[in-house]
Short mmCIF file of C-alpha atoms in Angstrom, two decimals:
data_model
loop_
_atom_site.label_atom_id
_atom_site.label_comp_id
_atom_site.label_asym_id
_atom_site.label_seq_id
_atom_site.Cartn_x
_atom_site.Cartn_y
_atom_site.Cartn_z
CA LYS X 1 0.00 0.00 0.00
CA GLY X 2 2.85 2.45 0.80
CA LYS X 3 4.45 1.97 -2.57
CA LYS X 4 1.24 2.83 -4.33
CA SER X 5 0.87 6.17 -2.41
CA LYS X 6 4.31 7.40 -3.13
CA GLY X 7 3.86 6.54 -6.77
CA LYS X 8 0.72 8.55 -6.97
CA GLN X 9 2.39 11.68 -5.44
CA TRP X 10 5.26 11.36 -7.92
CA TYR X 11 2.90 11.13 -10.77
CA GLN X 12 0.98 14.24 -9.68
CA ARG X 13 4.16 16.32 -9.41
CA ARG X 14 5.19 15.14 -12.78
CA VAL X 15 2.02 16.22 -14.33
CA ALA X 16 2.25 19.66 -12.61
CA ILE X 17 5.70 20.31 -13.85
CA THR X 18 4.69 19.34 -17.29
CA ALA X 19 1.79 21.83 -17.09
CA GLY X 20 3.83 24.88 -16.13
CA GLY X 21 5.70 24.42 -12.96
CA ILE X 22 5.28 23.47 -9.34
CA PRO X 23 2.40 25.37 -7.46
CA GLY X 24 3.59 27.81 -4.83
CA GLU X 25 2.67 27.94 -1.15
CA ASN X 26 -0.66 29.64 -0.09
CA GLY X 27 -0.30 33.42 0.32
CA GLU X 28 -1.14 35.47 3.50
CA ASN X 29 -4.59 37.01 4.07
CA GLY X 30 -5.08 40.39 2.48
CA ALA X 31 -5.85 43.66 4.45
CA ASN X 32 -9.49 44.50 5.45
CA GLY X 33 -11.48 46.24 2.76
CA VAL X 34 -13.01 49.75 3.11
CA ASN X 35 -16.39 49.93 4.93
CA GLY X 36 -19.35 49.74 2.56
CA LEU X 37 -22.03 52.39 2.21
CA ALA X 38 -24.85 52.59 4.84
CA GLY X 39 -27.81 50.41 3.99
CA GLU X 40 -31.40 51.72 3.60
CA ASP X 41 -33.75 52.06 6.67
CA GLY X 42 -35.48 48.84 7.53
CA ALA X 43 -39.32 48.42 7.64
CA LYS X 44 -41.22 49.73 10.77
CA GLY X 45 -41.28 47.15 13.50
CA GLU X 46 -44.46 45.81 15.14
CA THR X 47 -46.10 47.73 18.06
CA GLY X 48 -44.59 46.76 21.36
CA ALA X 49 -46.58 45.39 24.33
CA LYS X 50 -48.53 47.89 26.60
CA GLY X 51 -46.37 49.22 29.38
CA GLU X 52 -47.27 48.98 33.05
CA THR X 53 -49.51 51.63 34.69
CA GLY X 54 -47.50 54.53 35.98
CA ALA X 55 -47.59 55.75 39.58
CA PRO X 56 -50.51 58.15 40.57
CA GLY X 57 -49.79 61.80 39.93
CA ASN X 58 -49.87 64.50 42.59
CA ASN X 59 -53.24 66.15 43.55
CA GLY X 60 -54.09 69.14 41.38
CA ASP X 61 -54.86 72.59 42.69
CA LYS X 62 -58.33 73.19 44.30
CA GLY X 63 -60.83 74.30 41.65
CA PRO X 64 -63.12 77.36 41.98
CA ALA X 65 -66.52 77.00 43.79
CA GLY X 66 -69.41 75.81 41.59
CA GLU X 67 -72.61 77.80 40.97
CA ARG X 68 -75.42 77.63 43.56
CA GLY X 69 -77.81 74.76 42.80
CA GLU X 70 -81.58 75.13 42.41
CA PRO X 71 -83.77 74.55 45.50
CA GLY X 72 -84.71 70.89 46.02
CA GLN X 73 -88.27 69.55 46.15
CA LYS X 74 -90.31 70.08 49.29
CA GLY X 75 -89.82 67.23 51.75
CA LEU X 76 -92.57 64.99 53.01
CA ALA X 77 -94.60 66.14 55.99
CA GLY X 78 -93.21 64.99 59.28
CA ILE X 79 -95.00 62.59 61.60
CA LYS X 80 -97.50 64.31 63.87
CA GLY X 81 -95.96 64.93 67.23
CA GLN X 82 -97.31 63.59 70.48
CA LYS X 83 -99.85 65.61 72.38
CA GLY X 84 -98.16 67.99 74.76
CA GLN X 85 -98.81 68.14 78.47
CA GLN X 86 -101.59 70.32 79.73
CA GLY X 87 -100.40 73.81 80.45
CA GLU X 88 -100.68 75.51 83.77
CA ASP X 89 -103.77 77.50 84.64
CA GLY X 90 -103.60 81.11 83.52
CA ALA X 91 -103.65 84.03 85.85
CA LYS X 92 -107.01 85.09 87.23
CA GLY X 93 -108.66 87.68 85.02
CA GLN X 94 -109.62 91.13 86.10
CA ARG X 95 -113.02 91.73 87.56
CA GLY X 96 -115.56 92.64 84.93
CA PRO X 97 -117.70 95.78 85.02
CA GLU X 98 -120.84 95.81 87.09
CA GLY X 99 -123.86 94.49 85.25
CA VAL X 100 -127.05 96.46 84.68
CA CYS X 101 -130.39 94.90 85.49
CA GLU X 102 -133.04 96.49 83.30
CA PRO X 103 -136.01 94.12 82.82
CA ASP X 104 -137.88 96.70 80.75
CA ASP X 105 -135.02 96.79 78.22
CA TYR X 106 -134.70 93.01 77.85
CA TYR X 107 -133.29 91.66 74.56
CA PRO X 108 -133.31 87.99 73.56
CA CYS X 109 -129.79 86.59 73.54
CA ASN X 110 -128.17 84.13 71.17
CA CYS X 111 -127.00 81.84 73.94
CA ASP X 112 -129.27 78.88 73.09
CA THR X 113 -127.61 76.11 71.08
CA HIS X 114 -129.22 74.07 68.33
CA THR X 115 -128.01 70.97 66.51
CA ILE X 116 -128.37 70.40 62.80
CA VAL X 117 -127.48 67.22 60.89
CA LYS X 118 -126.09 67.32 57.36
CA HIS X 119 -126.41 64.17 55.17
CA SER X 120 -124.22 64.21 52.04
CA GLN X 121 -125.98 61.28 50.28
CA THR X 122 -122.47 60.39 49.07
CA THR X 123 -119.52 58.55 50.62
CA GLU X 124 -117.88 61.93 51.43
CA GLU X 125 -118.32 63.54 54.85
CA PRO X 126 -120.25 66.81 54.49
CA ASP X 127 -119.19 70.15 55.96
CA CYS X 128 -121.18 72.02 58.57
CA PRO X 129 -123.20 75.06 57.45
CA ALA X 130 -121.74 78.51 58.07
CA ASP X 131 -121.65 79.54 61.76
CA TYR X 132 -121.99 75.93 62.93
CA GLU X 133 -119.28 73.76 64.51
CA SER X 134 -118.78 70.05 63.96
CA LEU X 135 -119.49 67.64 66.82
CA TRP X 136 -118.93 64.34 65.00
CA SER X 137 -119.34 62.58 61.65
CA GLY X 138 -120.74 59.16 60.85
CA TYR X 139 -123.18 57.09 58.79
CA SER X 140 -126.78 58.08 57.93
CA LEU X 141 -129.31 55.86 59.74
CA VAL X 142 -132.99 55.91 58.67
CA PHE X 143 -134.67 53.37 60.97
CA PHE X 144 -134.47 50.01 62.75
CA GLU X 145 -136.74 47.00 62.64
CA GLY X 146 -136.85 44.32 65.32
CA ASN X 147 -139.33 41.46 65.57
CA GLY X 148 -141.50 43.19 62.96
CA TYR X 149 -141.63 46.57 64.75
CA GLY X 150 -139.89 49.66 63.39
CA LEU X 151 -138.22 52.62 65.07
CA SER X 152 -137.49 55.58 62.80
CA GLN X 153 -134.76 58.16 63.24
CA ASP X 154 -135.51 61.74 62.22
CA LEU X 155 -132.77 62.62 59.74
CA GLY X 156 -132.59 66.06 61.36
CA SER X 157 -131.69 64.61 64.78
CA ALA X 158 -128.26 63.63 66.04
CA GLY X 159 -129.47 60.04 66.45
CA SER X 160 -129.56 59.61 62.67
CA CYS X 161 -125.77 59.98 62.41
CA LEU X 162 -124.02 56.97 63.97
CA GLU X 163 -120.27 57.28 64.38
CA GLU X 164 -119.69 53.57 63.69
CA PHE X 165 -121.26 51.42 60.97
CA GLN X 166 -122.67 47.98 61.83
CA LEU X 167 -125.07 45.98 59.73
CA VAL X 168 -127.33 45.60 62.79
CA PRO X 169 -126.13 47.92 65.58
CA PHE X 170 -128.51 46.59 68.25
CA MET X 171 -129.21 43.31 70.07
CA GLN X 172 -132.35 41.57 71.26
CA CYS X 173 -132.63 40.77 74.99
CA SER X 174 -135.16 38.66 76.89
CA SER X 175 -136.14 38.51 80.56
CA SER X 176 -134.10 35.34 81.04
CA ASP X 177 -130.82 37.30 81.09
CA VAL X 178 -130.03 36.34 77.48
CA CYS X 179 -129.24 38.79 74.66
CA ARG X 180 -128.77 37.97 70.98
CA HIS X 181 -126.95 40.17 68.50
CA GLY X 182 -127.61 39.73 64.78
CA VAL X 183 -130.94 37.89 64.87
CA ARG X 184 -131.93 37.01 61.32
CA THR X 185 -135.21 38.97 61.53
CA ASP X 186 -133.54 42.18 62.79
CA LYS X 187 -132.94 44.89 60.19
CA SER X 188 -131.39 48.31 59.82
CA PHE X 189 -132.06 50.85 57.06
CA TRP X 190 -129.49 53.41 55.91
CA LEU X 191 -129.60 56.42 53.62
CA ALA X 192 -128.13 55.45 50.23
CA VAL X 193 -125.76 57.35 47.93
CA GLY X 194 -127.70 57.15 44.68
CA LEU X 195 -125.87 54.27 42.99
CA ASP X 196 -127.84 52.22 40.48
CA ALA X 197 -129.89 49.56 42.28
CA ASP X 198 -129.94 46.12 40.70
CA PHE X 199 -132.74 44.14 42.35
CA THR X 200 -131.70 40.91 40.57
CA VAL X 201 -128.24 40.48 42.10
CA LYS X 202 -127.43 38.64 45.30
CA PRO X 203 -127.28 40.69 48.52
CA MET X 204 -123.89 42.19 49.32
CA THR X 205 -121.76 40.55 52.03
CA SER X 206 -118.46 42.46 51.78
CA ILE X 207 -118.31 45.28 54.34
CA ASP X 208 -116.22 47.42 51.97
CA GLU X 209 -118.75 47.03 49.17
CA ILE X 210 -121.65 47.73 51.55
CA GLN X 211 -120.07 50.92 52.91
CA SER X 212 -119.70 52.25 49.37
CA HIS X 213 -123.54 52.44 49.31
CA ILE X 214 -123.99 54.19 52.71
CA SER X 215 -124.37 57.98 52.98
CA ARG X 216 -122.09 59.91 55.33
CA CYS X 217 -123.27 62.62 57.72
CA ARG X 218 -122.12 65.24 60.21
CA VAL X 219 -123.70 66.58 63.41
CA CYS X 220 -123.20 70.33 63.91
CA VAL X 221 -124.02 72.79 66.68
CA GLY X 222 -124.73 76.52 66.52
CA THR X 223 -126.83 79.30 68.02
CA LYS X 224 -129.26 79.64 65.11
CA TYR X 225 -132.69 78.06 65.30
CA VAL X 226 -133.50 75.93 62.24
CA LEU X 227 -136.81 75.08 60.57
CA THR X 228 -137.91 73.66 57.21
CA ARG X 229 -140.47 75.05 54.79
CA HIS X 230 -142.21 73.08 51.99
CA SER X 231 -143.64 74.69 48.86
CA PHE X 232 -145.83 71.89 47.40
CA THR X 233 -144.59 73.12 44.01
CA GLY X 234 -141.56 72.59 41.79
CA GLU X 235 -140.00 75.81 43.12
CA LYS X 236 -138.11 76.10 46.40
CA PRO X 237 -139.95 78.25 48.98
CA GLU X 238 -138.57 81.48 50.44
CA CYS X 239 -137.53 81.56 54.07
CA PRO X 240 -139.72 83.51 56.54
CA ASN X 241 -138.72 87.02 57.66
CA ASN X 242 -135.59 87.13 59.82
CA PHE X 243 -134.50 83.71 58.49
CA HIS X 244 -131.98 82.85 55.77
CA GLU X 245 -131.49 79.76 53.59
CA VAL X 246 -129.12 77.01 54.73
CA TRP X 247 -129.89 74.61 51.88
CA ASN X 248 -132.79 73.60 49.62
CA GLY X 249 -133.90 70.21 48.37
CA TYR X 250 -136.79 67.77 48.04
CA SER X 251 -139.55 67.12 50.59
CA TYR X 252 -138.91 63.68 52.12
CA LEU X 253 -141.78 62.18 54.13
CA MET X 254 -141.29 58.55 55.13
CA VAL X 255 -140.18 55.03 54.21
CA THR X 256 -141.81 51.61 54.53
CA SER X 257 -140.44 48.09 54.40
CA SER X 258 -142.16 44.72 54.23
CA GLY X 259 -145.28 44.40 56.36
CA THR X 260 -146.23 47.32 58.59
CA SER X 261 -142.66 48.48 59.33
CA GLY X 262 -141.59 51.98 58.41
CA GLY X 263 -140.84 55.46 59.71
CA GLY X 264 -141.25 59.11 58.89
CA GLN X 265 -139.77 62.58 59.25
CA ASP X 266 -140.92 65.58 61.21
CA LEU X 267 -141.77 68.01 58.39
CA ALA X 268 -140.42 70.92 60.47
CA SER X 269 -137.08 69.12 60.77
CA SER X 270 -134.14 69.59 58.41
CA GLY X 271 -134.27 65.82 57.90
CA SER X 272 -137.43 66.23 55.79
CA CYS X 273 -135.50 68.23 53.16
CA LEU X 274 -132.93 66.12 51.32
CA GLU X 275 -130.61 67.95 48.95
CA ASN X 276 -130.60 65.09 46.42
CA PHE X 277 -133.47 63.05 45.01
CA HIS X 278 -132.39 59.40 44.78
CA LEU X 279 -134.46 56.30 44.10
CA PRO X 280 -134.22 54.11 46.04
CA THR X 281 -133.41 56.46 48.90
CA PHE X 282 -132.29 53.81 51.38
CA ILE X 283 -130.68 50.36 51.58
CA GLU X 284 -131.73 47.48 53.86
CA CYS X 285 -129.33 45.40 55.97
CA LEU X 286 -130.26 42.11 57.67
CA GLY X 287 -129.07 40.36 60.83
CA ARG X 288 -127.68 37.50 58.77
CA GLY X 289 -124.93 39.87 57.53
CA THR X 290 -126.14 41.08 54.13
CA CYS X 291 -127.37 44.36 52.60
CA ALA X 292 -129.37 44.95 49.42
CA TYR X 293 -132.03 47.04 47.68
CA TYR X 294 -135.45 45.37 47.76
CA ILE X 295 -138.34 46.05 45.42
CA ASN X 296 -140.91 46.14 48.26
CA ASN X 297 -139.11 49.00 50.07
CA LEU X 298 -140.95 52.23 49.30
CA ASP X 299 -140.12 55.94 49.65
CA TYR X 300 -142.74 58.63 50.26
CA TRP X 301 -142.25 62.27 49.25
CA LEU X 302 -144.48 65.31 49.46
CA ALA X 303 -146.14 65.91 46.08
CA GLN X 304 -146.65 69.05 44.07
CA ASN X 305 -150.13 70.52 43.88
CA PRO X 306 -150.72 71.01 40.14
CA ASP X 307 -153.52 73.52 40.77
CA ILE X 308 -153.63 75.19 44.18
CA THR X 309 -156.97 76.78 43.32
CA GLN X 310 -158.58 73.33 43.38
CA PRO X 311 -157.76 71.77 46.78
CA GLY X 312 -158.97 68.36 47.74
CA MET X 313 -158.41 65.35 45.49
CA TRP X 314 -155.80 67.02 43.28
CA GLY X 315 -153.21 64.77 41.76
CA MET X 316 -155.17 61.53 42.15
CA GLY X 317 -154.25 58.99 39.51
CA ASN X 318 -151.21 60.88 38.19
CA VAL X 319 -148.27 58.68 37.30
CA TYR X 320 -144.84 60.25 36.79
CA SER X 321 -142.56 58.00 34.76
CA GLY X 322 -138.89 58.85 34.52
CA LEU X 323 -136.70 61.04 36.68
CA ASP X 324 -137.34 64.22 34.67
CA ASP X 325 -141.14 63.98 35.07
CA ILE X 326 -140.80 63.19 38.77
CA LEU X 327 -138.58 66.20 39.45
CA GLU X 328 -140.49 68.66 37.25
CA GLN X 329 -144.08 67.65 38.02
CA GLY X 330 -144.12 65.25 40.94
CA VAL X 331 -141.97 65.85 44.02
CA ALA X 332 -142.33 69.05 46.08
CA ARG X 333 -139.42 71.32 46.93
CA CYS X 334 -138.30 72.59 50.33
CA THR X 335 -135.86 74.98 52.02
CA VAL X 336 -134.04 74.65 55.35
CA CYS X 337 -133.92 78.05 57.05
CA ALA X 338 -131.90 79.40 59.99
CA ARG X 339 -132.90 82.36 62.11
CA ASN X 340 -130.74 85.44 61.76
CA THR X 341 -128.69 86.32 64.80
CA LEU X 342 -129.44 89.57 66.61
CA ASP X 343 -126.82 92.33 66.72
CA LEU X 344 -127.04 93.51 70.31
#
């Protein structure tokens, strides 16, 4: 193998010499070339990631005061405070002047008090007339019926204005020390508010529904004497001398229920002059806990005299059909009058 290698090297040198001479040794590295020209700007790099939030800055200077705001809405009313303690008695007043006793120069005084009852014939409580003060308000009672017997309440008396409403506000007692409240045959009758009466529906049992049919009232007191005048015509009558009108209305006489039960008004009383004409005028409540309008309950009103020159049997057989005919030709008008006070 060694002989073959040496022969090969000899042959290569021989060929080289024949071609032009023996190759020289490798030269040394040349010096560094001059720096090339600057390259063009590269393309814009991608947007870097969002940096971290910096530290809070210092507080700025205090700004100027803002404009004055508009007034706010009125606040709700506060809760009514508790009743205060009774104050101490005041100092004793000075002695009044000596009185004068002169029987020959006597004048009637206005020191008498009189009650008057106002029925609204609505679910709203009425106000007292001028110069009268309120004593209480309540519900307008017409009459009671117990065991078939009736007891009427003059609508001009304080007894016709009950402060509490009960379907049957009385009880039945016997001599055996037993009393029963709400006997099925006991009844009470109340002034109605003029709602449409449907005689075909079942009696009402809900107290809220029942009270929506009951008139409200108010008992008032004053120093003016009151009387009622009836015209027997379609025009309200004038008050007598030294009296003035309190209200005018329609001449209400009495009511009847089933059987012989019923009750009436004193025609001199303010209760005989209702400001509104409603049919039916009243509603019936039973001891079993129901109230309703019944077809056999009747109202009686004073009638107009169509011809006052022919007294006697005037008006017999006349039938007034419809509210307009009743008001224009049938029912009489009235006026409640109060006596004028004396200026002493």
